[in-house]
XYZ file of C-alpha atoms in Angstrom:
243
model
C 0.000 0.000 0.000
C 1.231 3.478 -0.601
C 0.503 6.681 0.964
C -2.597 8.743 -0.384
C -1.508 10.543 -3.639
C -1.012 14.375 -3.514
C -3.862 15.016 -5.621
C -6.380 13.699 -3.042
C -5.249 15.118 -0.170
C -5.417 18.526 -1.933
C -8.839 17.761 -3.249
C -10.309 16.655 0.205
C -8.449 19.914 1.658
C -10.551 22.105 -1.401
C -13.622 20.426 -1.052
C -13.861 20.188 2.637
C -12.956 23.935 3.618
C -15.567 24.739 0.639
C -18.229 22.494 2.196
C -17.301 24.058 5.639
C -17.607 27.245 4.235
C -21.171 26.919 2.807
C -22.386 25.955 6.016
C -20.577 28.690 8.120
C -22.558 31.181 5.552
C -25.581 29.327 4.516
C -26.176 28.494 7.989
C -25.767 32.501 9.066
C -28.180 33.218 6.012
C -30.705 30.832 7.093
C -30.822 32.046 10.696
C -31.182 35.876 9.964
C -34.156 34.719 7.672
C -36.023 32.302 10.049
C -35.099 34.766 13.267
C -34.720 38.255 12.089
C -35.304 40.244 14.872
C -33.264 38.044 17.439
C -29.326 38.685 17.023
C -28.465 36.086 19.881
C -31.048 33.178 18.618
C -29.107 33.429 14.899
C -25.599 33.315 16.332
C -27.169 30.345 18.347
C -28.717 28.824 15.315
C -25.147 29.733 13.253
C -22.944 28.249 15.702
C -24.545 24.870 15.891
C -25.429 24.176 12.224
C -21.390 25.125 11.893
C -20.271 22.696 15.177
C -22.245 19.456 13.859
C -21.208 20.560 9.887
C -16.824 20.633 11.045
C -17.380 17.526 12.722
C -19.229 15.478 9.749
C -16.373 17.126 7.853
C -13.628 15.727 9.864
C -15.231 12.258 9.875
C -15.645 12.420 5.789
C -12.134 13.833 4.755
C -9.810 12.962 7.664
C -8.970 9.620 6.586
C -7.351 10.845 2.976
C -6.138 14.558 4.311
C -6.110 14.609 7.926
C -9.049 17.287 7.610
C -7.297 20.585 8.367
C -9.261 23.290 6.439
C -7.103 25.579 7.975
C -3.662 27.066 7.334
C -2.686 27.811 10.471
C -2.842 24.013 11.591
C -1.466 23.174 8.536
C 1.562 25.574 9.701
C 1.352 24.334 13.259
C 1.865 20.939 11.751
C 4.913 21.349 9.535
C 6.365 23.704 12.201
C 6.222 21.053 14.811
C 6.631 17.954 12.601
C 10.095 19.338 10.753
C 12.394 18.136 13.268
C 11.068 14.768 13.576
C 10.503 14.078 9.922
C 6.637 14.236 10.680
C 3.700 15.799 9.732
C 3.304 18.382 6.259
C 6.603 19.286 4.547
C 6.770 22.951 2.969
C 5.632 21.965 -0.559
C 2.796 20.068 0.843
C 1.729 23.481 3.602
C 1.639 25.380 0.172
C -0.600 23.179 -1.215
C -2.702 22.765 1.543
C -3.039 26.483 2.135
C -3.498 27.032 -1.961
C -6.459 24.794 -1.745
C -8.131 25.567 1.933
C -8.350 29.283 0.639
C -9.382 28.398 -2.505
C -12.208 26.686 -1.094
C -13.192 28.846 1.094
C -13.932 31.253 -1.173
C -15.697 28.678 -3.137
C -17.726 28.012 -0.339
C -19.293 31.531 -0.295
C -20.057 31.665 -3.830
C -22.204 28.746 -3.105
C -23.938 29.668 -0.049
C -24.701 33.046 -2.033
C -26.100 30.913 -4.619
C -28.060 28.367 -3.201
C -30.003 31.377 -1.349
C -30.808 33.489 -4.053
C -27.789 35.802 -4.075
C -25.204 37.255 -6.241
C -22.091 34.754 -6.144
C -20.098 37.152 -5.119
C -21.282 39.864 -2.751
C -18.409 41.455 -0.835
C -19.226 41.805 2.741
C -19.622 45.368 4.578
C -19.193 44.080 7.887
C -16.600 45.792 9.665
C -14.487 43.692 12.099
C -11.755 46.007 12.836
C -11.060 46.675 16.608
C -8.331 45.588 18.889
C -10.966 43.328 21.621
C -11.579 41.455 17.981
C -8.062 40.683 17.211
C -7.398 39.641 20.834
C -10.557 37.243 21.102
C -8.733 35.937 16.991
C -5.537 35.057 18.729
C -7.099 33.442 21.896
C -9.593 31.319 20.004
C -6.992 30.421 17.152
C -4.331 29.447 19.863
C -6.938 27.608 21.869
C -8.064 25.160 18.750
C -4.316 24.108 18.211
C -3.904 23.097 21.889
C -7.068 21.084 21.506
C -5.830 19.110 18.054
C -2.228 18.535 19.212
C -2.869 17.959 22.528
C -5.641 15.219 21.782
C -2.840 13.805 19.214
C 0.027 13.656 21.500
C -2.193 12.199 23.761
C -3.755 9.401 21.591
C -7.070 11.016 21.602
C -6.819 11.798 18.129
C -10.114 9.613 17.353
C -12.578 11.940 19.226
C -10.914 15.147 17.612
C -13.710 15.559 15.294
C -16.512 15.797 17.552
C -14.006 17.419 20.108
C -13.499 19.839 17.678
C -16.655 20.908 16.475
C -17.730 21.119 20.323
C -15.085 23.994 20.612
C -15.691 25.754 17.423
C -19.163 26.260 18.799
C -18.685 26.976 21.785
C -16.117 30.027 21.087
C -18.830 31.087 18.863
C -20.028 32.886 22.280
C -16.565 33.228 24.303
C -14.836 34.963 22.049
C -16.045 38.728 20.963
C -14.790 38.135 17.045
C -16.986 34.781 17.159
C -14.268 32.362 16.584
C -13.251 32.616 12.549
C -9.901 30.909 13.936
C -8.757 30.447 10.641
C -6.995 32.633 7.590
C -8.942 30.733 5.007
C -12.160 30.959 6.444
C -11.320 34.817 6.804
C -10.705 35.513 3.050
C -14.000 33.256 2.356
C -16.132 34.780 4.251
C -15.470 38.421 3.005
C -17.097 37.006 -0.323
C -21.033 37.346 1.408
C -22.351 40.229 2.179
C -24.390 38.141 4.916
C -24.534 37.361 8.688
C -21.600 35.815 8.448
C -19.404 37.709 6.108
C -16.435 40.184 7.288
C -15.590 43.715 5.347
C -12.203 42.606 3.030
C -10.566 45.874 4.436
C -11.098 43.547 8.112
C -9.337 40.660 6.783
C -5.842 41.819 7.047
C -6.251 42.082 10.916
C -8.443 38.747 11.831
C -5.215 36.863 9.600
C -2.126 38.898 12.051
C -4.496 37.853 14.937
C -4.726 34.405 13.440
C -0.652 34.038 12.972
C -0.356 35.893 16.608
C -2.602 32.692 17.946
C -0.391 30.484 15.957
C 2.651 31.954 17.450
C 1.273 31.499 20.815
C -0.305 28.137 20.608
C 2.830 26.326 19.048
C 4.682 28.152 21.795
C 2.315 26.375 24.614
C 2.192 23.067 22.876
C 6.027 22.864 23.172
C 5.950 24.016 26.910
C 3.572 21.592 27.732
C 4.653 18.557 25.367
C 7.952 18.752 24.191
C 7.444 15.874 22.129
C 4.451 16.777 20.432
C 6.015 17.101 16.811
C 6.280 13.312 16.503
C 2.205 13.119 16.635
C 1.803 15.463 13.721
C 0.963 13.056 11.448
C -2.466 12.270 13.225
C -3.762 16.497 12.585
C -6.443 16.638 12.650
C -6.939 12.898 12.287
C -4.797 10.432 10.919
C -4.950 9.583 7.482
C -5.117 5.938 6.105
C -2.489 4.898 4.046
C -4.417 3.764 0.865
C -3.197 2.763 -2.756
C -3.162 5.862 -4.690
């Protein structure tokens, strides 16, 4: 048997973010139309179509790509994998982060079209404020102490619905609602919906994003120093299948 061919894992890393995507916005489109005039019962309605829709993705695309849909795990990954020949090497982050943003954005067009919109309607949602950025880095440091940790600690089976639990629940601890991911960022400017963000916000949710990344990899080596040689099982591990 021979490890999963390139071309798949780059395909399940495409067509998972886009899925994820589509149900991050469709979901936030849905809500504001069943609930209009309640702000909390759409983020409630938002945050758990998006919980249960990451963890179905995990379980569908983890076995052929380890179901990142995120650069900065992909970065956490290589980062802390490099030393022990584990995890992503550097062709393999560009490719993953090529394809998780391409997605993304692919994601939005779809949402926008499945609900009766333009396919592309850039967002005027501003997101630009420093409580924002801080509430990015904590919930984007947070998420890669859950997936390594539950790695290192051969707990990497329960990551999906482990995952998707946290997701939703930083939904409400976190003032910027948890994007927690670059990819996601640039995606969601495409919608002009509940769940979109203003392009000129973007720049600031991704420093916040690489800030969390800084400071989660930074924690994960404090508290396992030997955390790099689970990297290949992020988020999941793969299954080593003919290609």
């Amino acid at each position: 048997m021979q490890p999963i061919a390139a071309w798949r894992r780059l395909l399940a890393e495409f067509v998972g973010t886009a899925l994820l995507v589509t149900a991050v916005v469709g979901s936030g489109i849905m809500a504001t139309t069943l609930s209009p005039d309640d702000i909390g019962l759409q983020l409630l309605e938002n945050s758990v179509a998006t919980a249960f829709a990451l963890g179905a993705l995990i379980l569908t695309f983890g076995p052929v790509s380890g179901a990142h849909f995120n650069p900065v795990v992909s970065a956490a990954d290589w980062f802390l994998g490099r030393r022990t020949g584990t995890g992503l090497t550097g062709t393999q982050l560009a490719g993953y982060a090529f394809a998780q943003t391409g997605g993304a954005i692919l994601g939005s067009i779809l949402a926008n079209l499945m609900f009766d919109l333009a396919p592309v309607t850039f967002s005027t949602k501003e997101r630009s404020a420093g409580h924002l950025w801080l509430g990015e880095t904590i919930a984007t440091a947070g998420l890669l102490l859950l997936i390594f940790a539950l790695a290192r600690s051969g707990r990497a089976t329960v990551a999906p619905a482990a995952v998707g639990a946290y997701i939703g629940a930083a939904y409400w601890f976190t003032s910027s609602t948890s994007f927690a991911n670059p990819a996601v960022t640039i995606g969601r400017a495409f919608t002009d919906t509940f769940a979109g963000i203003a392009p000129g916000s973007v720049p600031g949710f991704v420093a916040a994003q690489i800030f969390g990344l800084i400071l989660g990899v930074g924690l994960l080596l404090a508290l396992y120093p030997t955390v790099g040689r689970s990297a290949d099982d992020i988020v999941v591990p793969t299954e080593r299948l003919s290609s």
